[in-house]
């Protein structure tokens, strides 16, 4: 089952060059498995949900509905117990950041997979993925005249005008305080600090400061 999921997702992610590629899936899955073992969550459910978590992402499909249809069509071909399938679909449907508008996830497995996905948005990898996504979408790096948005609807978060550096303030710097698990929080603190240093250095260089 997990081997089949890997093959399916690897093919689905092959065309993505915006940071939602197969290496991202591999990292999130490895983090989810590690967190599952540390926190006592079901490792199979966490691993399967982590592998599949980007399949229905509305950023990567024509719509969320089209993405969910693709996910469910594949799940229909697999010998998965109804309860396990329901748990996996629930996790995938509930872990997206969505401008911070979603309620906190409830199940331990959802908390684990959400933490794993968010950890891959932090640190050095998170910085690289942020600029890869921005480049793929034609988003400018920085505009001092365009401040970060404080309050956003889901639609504004997805489609409003912003910059790559603003994304750190609008989402990435908030993630460490939204982690669910103790180990996830520990890792997030380390990666958060690296990002703060990066943005400070970016602004110094942008502004031509030499100290």
PDB file of C-alpha atoms in Angstrom:
ATOM      1  CA  UNK A   1       0.000   0.000   0.000  1.00  0.00           C
ATOM      2  CA  UNK A   2       2.701   2.499   0.979  1.00  0.00           C
ATOM      3  CA  UNK A   3       4.782   1.446  -2.019  1.00  0.00           C
ATOM      4  CA  UNK A   4       1.789   2.075  -4.289  1.00  0.00           C
ATOM      5  CA  UNK A   5       1.238   5.471  -2.673  1.00  0.00           C
ATOM      6  CA  UNK A   6       4.862   6.421  -3.247  1.00  0.00           C
ATOM      7  CA  UNK A   7       4.663   5.492  -6.922  1.00  0.00           C
ATOM      8  CA  UNK A   8       1.402   7.412  -7.379  1.00  0.00           C
ATOM      9  CA  UNK A   9       2.613  10.545  -5.623  1.00  0.00           C
ATOM     10  CA  UNK A  10       6.027  10.518  -7.267  1.00  0.00           C
ATOM     11  CA  UNK A  11       4.307  10.592 -10.641  1.00  0.00           C
ATOM     12  CA  UNK A  12       1.841  13.258  -9.538  1.00  0.00           C
ATOM     13  CA  UNK A  13       4.579  15.508  -8.125  1.00  0.00           C
ATOM     14  CA  UNK A  14       6.970  15.129 -11.053  1.00  0.00           C
ATOM     15  CA  UNK A  15       5.730  18.274 -12.795  1.00  0.00           C
ATOM     16  CA  UNK A  16       5.926  20.511  -9.715  1.00  0.00           C
ATOM     17  CA  UNK A  17       8.883  22.901  -9.574  1.00  0.00           C
ATOM     18  CA  UNK A  18       7.427  25.276  -6.996  1.00  0.00           C
ATOM     19  CA  UNK A  19       8.598  23.567  -3.811  1.00  0.00           C
ATOM     20  CA  UNK A  20       5.774  21.011  -3.754  1.00  0.00           C
ATOM     21  CA  UNK A  21       7.907  18.395  -5.475  1.00  0.00           C
ATOM     22  CA  UNK A  22       8.771  14.788  -4.634  1.00  0.00           C
ATOM     23  CA  UNK A  23      11.706  15.716  -2.350  1.00  0.00           C
ATOM     24  CA  UNK A  24       9.255  17.824  -0.298  1.00  0.00           C
ATOM     25  CA  UNK A  25       6.977  14.803   0.047  1.00  0.00           C
ATOM     26  CA  UNK A  26       9.908  12.613   1.110  1.00  0.00           C
ATOM     27  CA  UNK A  27      11.010  15.089   3.773  1.00  0.00           C
ATOM     28  CA  UNK A  28       7.500  15.576   5.164  1.00  0.00           C
ATOM     29  CA  UNK A  29       6.946  11.822   5.243  1.00  0.00           C
ATOM     30  CA  UNK A  30      10.212  11.195   7.089  1.00  0.00           C
ATOM     31  CA  UNK A  31       9.349  13.904   9.611  1.00  0.00           C
ATOM     32  CA  UNK A  32       5.828  12.523  10.062  1.00  0.00           C
ATOM     33  CA  UNK A  33       7.108   9.003  10.727  1.00  0.00           C
ATOM     34  CA  UNK A  34       9.661  10.299  13.248  1.00  0.00           C
ATOM     35  CA  UNK A  35       7.052  12.438  15.006  1.00  0.00           C
ATOM     36  CA  UNK A  36       4.552   9.564  15.014  1.00  0.00           C
ATOM     37  CA  UNK A  37       7.001   7.287  16.814  1.00  0.00           C
ATOM     38  CA  UNK A  38       7.984   9.981  19.300  1.00  0.00           C
ATOM     39  CA  UNK A  39       4.397  11.030  20.053  1.00  0.00           C
ATOM     40  CA  UNK A  40       2.707   7.609  19.986  1.00  0.00           C
ATOM     41  CA  UNK A  41       0.586   8.244  16.885  1.00  0.00           C
ATOM     42  CA  UNK A  42      -0.363   5.586  14.326  1.00  0.00           C
ATOM     43  CA  UNK A  43       2.711   5.464  12.058  1.00  0.00           C
ATOM     44  CA  UNK A  44       0.903   3.905   9.082  1.00  0.00           C
ATOM     45  CA  UNK A  45      -1.847   6.534   9.005  1.00  0.00           C
ATOM     46  CA  UNK A  46       0.707   9.325   9.440  1.00  0.00           C
ATOM     47  CA  UNK A  47       2.974   7.983   6.702  1.00  0.00           C
ATOM     48  CA  UNK A  48       0.151   7.458   4.210  1.00  0.00           C
ATOM     49  CA  UNK A  49      -1.393  10.870   4.896  1.00  0.00           C
ATOM     50  CA  UNK A  50       2.003  12.556   4.600  1.00  0.00           C
ATOM     51  CA  UNK A  51       2.669  10.872   1.268  1.00  0.00           C
ATOM     52  CA  UNK A  52      -0.706  11.969  -0.108  1.00  0.00           C
ATOM     53  CA  UNK A  53      -1.086  15.356   1.570  1.00  0.00           C
ATOM     54  CA  UNK A  54      -0.347  17.514  -1.496  1.00  0.00           C
ATOM     55  CA  UNK A  55      -2.367  15.487  -4.013  1.00  0.00           C
ATOM     56  CA  UNK A  56      -5.598  17.532  -3.611  1.00  0.00           C
ATOM     57  CA  UNK A  57      -3.934  20.871  -2.815  1.00  0.00           C
ATOM     58  CA  UNK A  58      -5.933  23.578  -4.573  1.00  0.00           C
ATOM     59  CA  UNK A  59      -2.707  25.429  -5.447  1.00  0.00           C
ATOM     60  CA  UNK A  60      -1.648  22.412  -7.519  1.00  0.00           C
ATOM     61  CA  UNK A  61      -4.993  21.570  -9.129  1.00  0.00           C
ATOM     62  CA  UNK A  62      -7.725  23.368 -11.034  1.00  0.00           C
ATOM     63  CA  UNK A  63      -9.709  23.464  -7.800  1.00  0.00           C
ATOM     64  CA  UNK A  64      -9.893  21.810  -4.395  1.00  0.00           C
ATOM     65  CA  UNK A  65     -12.785  19.696  -5.660  1.00  0.00           C
ATOM     66  CA  UNK A  66     -10.735  18.470  -8.627  1.00  0.00           C
ATOM     67  CA  UNK A  67      -7.862  17.626  -6.307  1.00  0.00           C
ATOM     68  CA  UNK A  68     -10.082  15.690  -3.902  1.00  0.00           C
ATOM     69  CA  UNK A  69     -11.617  13.803  -6.819  1.00  0.00           C
ATOM     70  CA  UNK A  70      -8.115  12.780  -7.930  1.00  0.00           C
ATOM     71  CA  UNK A  71      -7.225  11.638  -4.415  1.00  0.00           C
ATOM     72  CA  UNK A  72     -10.442   9.664  -3.956  1.00  0.00           C
ATOM     73  CA  UNK A  73     -10.127   8.056  -7.380  1.00  0.00           C
ATOM     74  CA  UNK A  74      -6.742   6.659  -6.362  1.00  0.00           C
ATOM     75  CA  UNK A  75      -7.948   5.589  -2.915  1.00  0.00           C
ATOM     76  CA  UNK A  76     -10.785   3.679  -4.605  1.00  0.00           C
ATOM     77  CA  UNK A  77      -8.160   1.406  -6.178  1.00  0.00           C
ATOM     78  CA  UNK A  78      -6.542   0.534  -2.849  1.00  0.00           C
ATOM     79  CA  UNK A  79      -7.438  -2.146  -0.254  1.00  0.00           C
ATOM     80  CA  UNK A  80      -7.859   0.312   2.596  1.00  0.00           C
ATOM     81  CA  UNK A  81     -10.191  -0.164   5.553  1.00  0.00           C
ATOM     82  CA  UNK A  82     -12.971   2.418   5.698  1.00  0.00           C
ATOM     83  CA  UNK A  83     -11.866   3.807   9.060  1.00  0.00           C
ATOM     84  CA  UNK A  84      -8.279   4.203   7.948  1.00  0.00           C
ATOM     85  CA  UNK A  85      -9.322   5.883   4.719  1.00  0.00           C
ATOM     86  CA  UNK A  86     -11.576   8.269   6.613  1.00  0.00           C
ATOM     87  CA  UNK A  87      -8.730   9.168   8.978  1.00  0.00           C
ATOM     88  CA  UNK A  88      -6.308   9.806   6.109  1.00  0.00           C
ATOM     89  CA  UNK A  89      -8.762  11.966   4.154  1.00  0.00           C
ATOM     90  CA  UNK A  90      -9.625  13.911   7.314  1.00  0.00           C
ATOM     91  CA  UNK A  91      -5.950  14.661   7.923  1.00  0.00           C
ATOM     92  CA  UNK A  92      -5.328  15.796   4.358  1.00  0.00           C
ATOM     93  CA  UNK A  93      -8.455  17.964   4.377  1.00  0.00           C
ATOM     94  CA  UNK A  94      -7.646  19.722   7.640  1.00  0.00           C
ATOM     95  CA  UNK A  95      -3.914  20.483   7.776  1.00  0.00           C
ATOM     96  CA  UNK A  96      -3.624  23.333   5.246  1.00  0.00           C
ATOM     97  CA  UNK A  97      -2.590  26.742   6.621  1.00  0.00           C
ATOM     98  CA  UNK A  98      -5.177  28.625   4.525  1.00  0.00           C
ATOM     99  CA  UNK A  99      -4.234  32.027   5.860  1.00  0.00           C
ATOM    100  CA  UNK A 100      -4.469  30.781   9.436  1.00  0.00           C
ATOM    101  CA  UNK A 101      -8.248  30.597   9.209  1.00  0.00           C
ATOM    102  CA  UNK A 102      -8.693  26.881   9.929  1.00  0.00           C
ATOM    103  CA  UNK A 103      -9.481  25.590  13.448  1.00  0.00           C
ATOM    104  CA  UNK A 104      -6.862  23.529  15.255  1.00  0.00           C
ATOM    105  CA  UNK A 105      -6.706  19.899  14.185  1.00  0.00           C
ATOM    106  CA  UNK A 106      -7.979  17.388  16.718  1.00  0.00           C
ATOM    107  CA  UNK A 107      -6.525  13.923  16.126  1.00  0.00           C
ATOM    108  CA  UNK A 108      -2.947  13.143  17.141  1.00  0.00           C
ATOM    109  CA  UNK A 109      -2.210  11.842  13.651  1.00  0.00           C
ATOM    110  CA  UNK A 110      -3.424  15.102  12.080  1.00  0.00           C
ATOM    111  CA  UNK A 111      -1.280  17.073  14.514  1.00  0.00           C
ATOM    112  CA  UNK A 112       1.757  14.994  13.552  1.00  0.00           C
ATOM    113  CA  UNK A 113       1.297  15.391   9.791  1.00  0.00           C
ATOM    114  CA  UNK A 114       0.498  19.089  10.089  1.00  0.00           C
ATOM    115  CA  UNK A 115       3.661  19.640  12.120  1.00  0.00           C
ATOM    116  CA  UNK A 116       5.724  17.685   9.595  1.00  0.00           C
ATOM    117  CA  UNK A 117       4.386  19.728   6.685  1.00  0.00           C
ATOM    118  CA  UNK A 118       4.900  23.011   8.520  1.00  0.00           C
ATOM    119  CA  UNK A 119       8.439  22.091   9.525  1.00  0.00           C
ATOM    120  CA  UNK A 120       9.336  21.761   5.853  1.00  0.00           C
ATOM    121  CA  UNK A 121       8.198  25.372   5.409  1.00  0.00           C
ATOM    122  CA  UNK A 122      10.755  26.515   7.998  1.00  0.00           C
ATOM    123  CA  UNK A 123      14.532  26.825   8.135  1.00  0.00           C
ATOM    124  CA  UNK A 124      16.903  26.718   5.177  1.00  0.00           C
ATOM    125  CA  UNK A 125      14.628  24.414   3.190  1.00  0.00           C
ATOM    126  CA  UNK A 126      11.662  26.644   3.943  1.00  0.00           C
ATOM    127  CA  UNK A 127      13.520  29.681   2.608  1.00  0.00           C
ATOM    128  CA  UNK A 128      14.484  27.836  -0.571  1.00  0.00           C
ATOM    129  CA  UNK A 129      10.926  26.579  -1.082  1.00  0.00           C
ATOM    130  CA  UNK A 130       9.494  30.065  -0.527  1.00  0.00           C
ATOM    131  CA  UNK A 131      11.621  31.572  -3.275  1.00  0.00           C
ATOM    132  CA  UNK A 132      11.020  28.590  -5.575  1.00  0.00           C
ATOM    133  CA  UNK A 133       7.250  29.033  -5.195  1.00  0.00           C
ATOM    134  CA  UNK A 134       7.477  32.795  -5.675  1.00  0.00           C
ATOM    135  CA  UNK A 135       9.576  32.400  -8.804  1.00  0.00           C
ATOM    136  CA  UNK A 136       7.168  29.869 -10.259  1.00  0.00           C
ATOM    137  CA  UNK A 137       4.247  32.249  -9.645  1.00  0.00           C
ATOM    138  CA  UNK A 138       6.010  35.425 -10.772  1.00  0.00           C
ATOM    139  CA  UNK A 139       5.901  37.055  -7.345  1.00  0.00           C
ATOM    140  CA  UNK A 140       8.388  39.864  -6.705  1.00  0.00           C
ATOM    141  CA  UNK A 141      11.002  39.387  -3.997  1.00  0.00           C
ATOM    142  CA  UNK A 142      10.452  42.525  -1.973  1.00  0.00           C
ATOM    143  CA  UNK A 143       8.820  45.939  -2.082  1.00  0.00           C
ATOM    144  CA  UNK A 144       9.359  48.143   0.988  1.00  0.00           C
ATOM    145  CA  UNK A 145       6.270  50.140  -0.005  1.00  0.00           C
ATOM    146  CA  UNK A 146       4.068  47.042   0.256  1.00  0.00           C
ATOM    147  CA  UNK A 147       3.730  46.088   3.937  1.00  0.00           C
ATOM    148  CA  UNK A 148       2.786  42.593   5.121  1.00  0.00           C
ATOM    149  CA  UNK A 149      -0.929  41.962   5.433  1.00  0.00           C
ATOM    150  CA  UNK A 150      -2.124  41.546   9.015  1.00  0.00           C
ATOM    151  CA  UNK A 151      -5.619  40.086   8.649  1.00  0.00           C
ATOM    152  CA  UNK A 152      -6.638  38.077   5.598  1.00  0.00           C
ATOM    153  CA  UNK A 153      -9.509  35.968   4.434  1.00  0.00           C
ATOM    154  CA  UNK A 154      -8.673  32.628   2.839  1.00  0.00           C
ATOM    155  CA  UNK A 155      -9.270  34.167  -0.598  1.00  0.00           C
ATOM    156  CA  UNK A 156      -7.022  37.147   0.145  1.00  0.00           C
ATOM    157  CA  UNK A 157      -4.276  34.853   1.401  1.00  0.00           C
ATOM    158  CA  UNK A 158      -4.407  32.791  -1.778  1.00  0.00           C
ATOM    159  CA  UNK A 159      -4.812  35.557  -4.349  1.00  0.00           C
ATOM    160  CA  UNK A 160      -3.995  38.970  -2.885  1.00  0.00           C
ATOM    161  CA  UNK A 161      -0.892  40.897  -3.932  1.00  0.00           C
ATOM    162  CA  UNK A 162       2.129  40.437  -1.714  1.00  0.00           C
ATOM    163  CA  UNK A 163       5.880  39.820  -1.896  1.00  0.00           C
ATOM    164  CA  UNK A 164       8.148  36.918  -1.084  1.00  0.00           C
ATOM    165  CA  UNK A 165       9.619  38.622   1.979  1.00  0.00           C
ATOM    166  CA  UNK A 166       6.125  39.536   3.181  1.00  0.00           C
ATOM    167  CA  UNK A 167       5.279  35.825   3.145  1.00  0.00           C
ATOM    168  CA  UNK A 168       7.675  35.335   6.041  1.00  0.00           C
ATOM    169  CA  UNK A 169       5.612  37.756   8.148  1.00  0.00           C
ATOM    170  CA  UNK A 170       2.218  36.663   6.833  1.00  0.00           C
ATOM    171  CA  UNK A 171       2.795  32.951   7.437  1.00  0.00           C
ATOM    172  CA  UNK A 172       6.246  31.535   8.103  1.00  0.00           C
ATOM    173  CA  UNK A 173       7.134  33.495  11.250  1.00  0.00           C
ATOM    174  CA  UNK A 174       3.798  32.451  12.769  1.00  0.00           C
ATOM    175  CA  UNK A 175       4.299  28.719  12.357  1.00  0.00           C
ATOM    176  CA  UNK A 176       6.480  28.040  15.399  1.00  0.00           C
ATOM    177  CA  UNK A 177       3.632  29.156  17.671  1.00  0.00           C
ATOM    178  CA  UNK A 178       1.140  26.962  15.806  1.00  0.00           C
ATOM    179  CA  UNK A 179       3.002  23.668  16.198  1.00  0.00           C
ATOM    180  CA  UNK A 180       1.096  20.878  17.911  1.00  0.00           C
ATOM    181  CA  UNK A 181       3.666  18.414  19.253  1.00  0.00           C
ATOM    182  CA  UNK A 182       6.481  18.956  21.730  1.00  0.00           C
ATOM    183  CA  UNK A 183       9.158  17.696  19.338  1.00  0.00           C
ATOM    184  CA  UNK A 184       7.673  19.696  16.489  1.00  0.00           C
ATOM    185  CA  UNK A 185       7.892  22.835  18.621  1.00  0.00           C
ATOM    186  CA  UNK A 186      11.523  22.094  19.438  1.00  0.00           C
ATOM    187  CA  UNK A 187      12.489  21.715  15.783  1.00  0.00           C
ATOM    188  CA  UNK A 188      10.430  24.748  14.777  1.00  0.00           C
ATOM    189  CA  UNK A 189      12.260  27.004  17.238  1.00  0.00           C
ATOM    190  CA  UNK A 190      15.610  26.116  15.659  1.00  0.00           C
ATOM    191  CA  UNK A 191      14.406  26.653  12.109  1.00  0.00           C
ATOM    192  CA  UNK A 192      12.525  29.840  12.984  1.00  0.00           C
ATOM    193  CA  UNK A 193      15.690  31.464  14.300  1.00  0.00           C
ATOM    194  CA  UNK A 194      17.530  30.741  11.065  1.00  0.00           C
ATOM    195  CA  UNK A 195      14.762  32.384   9.026  1.00  0.00           C
ATOM    196  CA  UNK A 196      14.726  35.501  11.197  1.00  0.00           C
ATOM    197  CA  UNK A 197      18.465  35.912  10.653  1.00  0.00           C
ATOM    198  CA  UNK A 198      18.008  35.435   6.901  1.00  0.00           C
ATOM    199  CA  UNK A 199      15.313  38.114   6.580  1.00  0.00           C
ATOM    200  CA  UNK A 200      17.336  40.569   8.652  1.00  0.00           C
ATOM    201  CA  UNK A 201      20.386  39.970   6.446  1.00  0.00           C
ATOM    202  CA  UNK A 202      18.265  40.235   3.279  1.00  0.00           C
ATOM    203  CA  UNK A 203      16.979  43.650   4.318  1.00  0.00           C
ATOM    204  CA  UNK A 204      20.458  44.889   5.235  1.00  0.00           C
ATOM    205  CA  UNK A 205      21.750  43.947   1.806  1.00  0.00           C
ATOM    206  CA  UNK A 206      18.655  45.291   0.024  1.00  0.00           C
ATOM    207  CA  UNK A 207      19.026  48.657   1.734  1.00  0.00           C
ATOM    208  CA  UNK A 208      22.782  48.805   1.133  1.00  0.00           C
ATOM    209  CA  UNK A 209      23.675  48.740   4.819  1.00  0.00           C
ATOM    210  CA  UNK A 210      27.169  47.490   5.622  1.00  0.00           C
ATOM    211  CA  UNK A 211      26.828  46.704   9.299  1.00  0.00           C
TER     212      UNK A 211
END
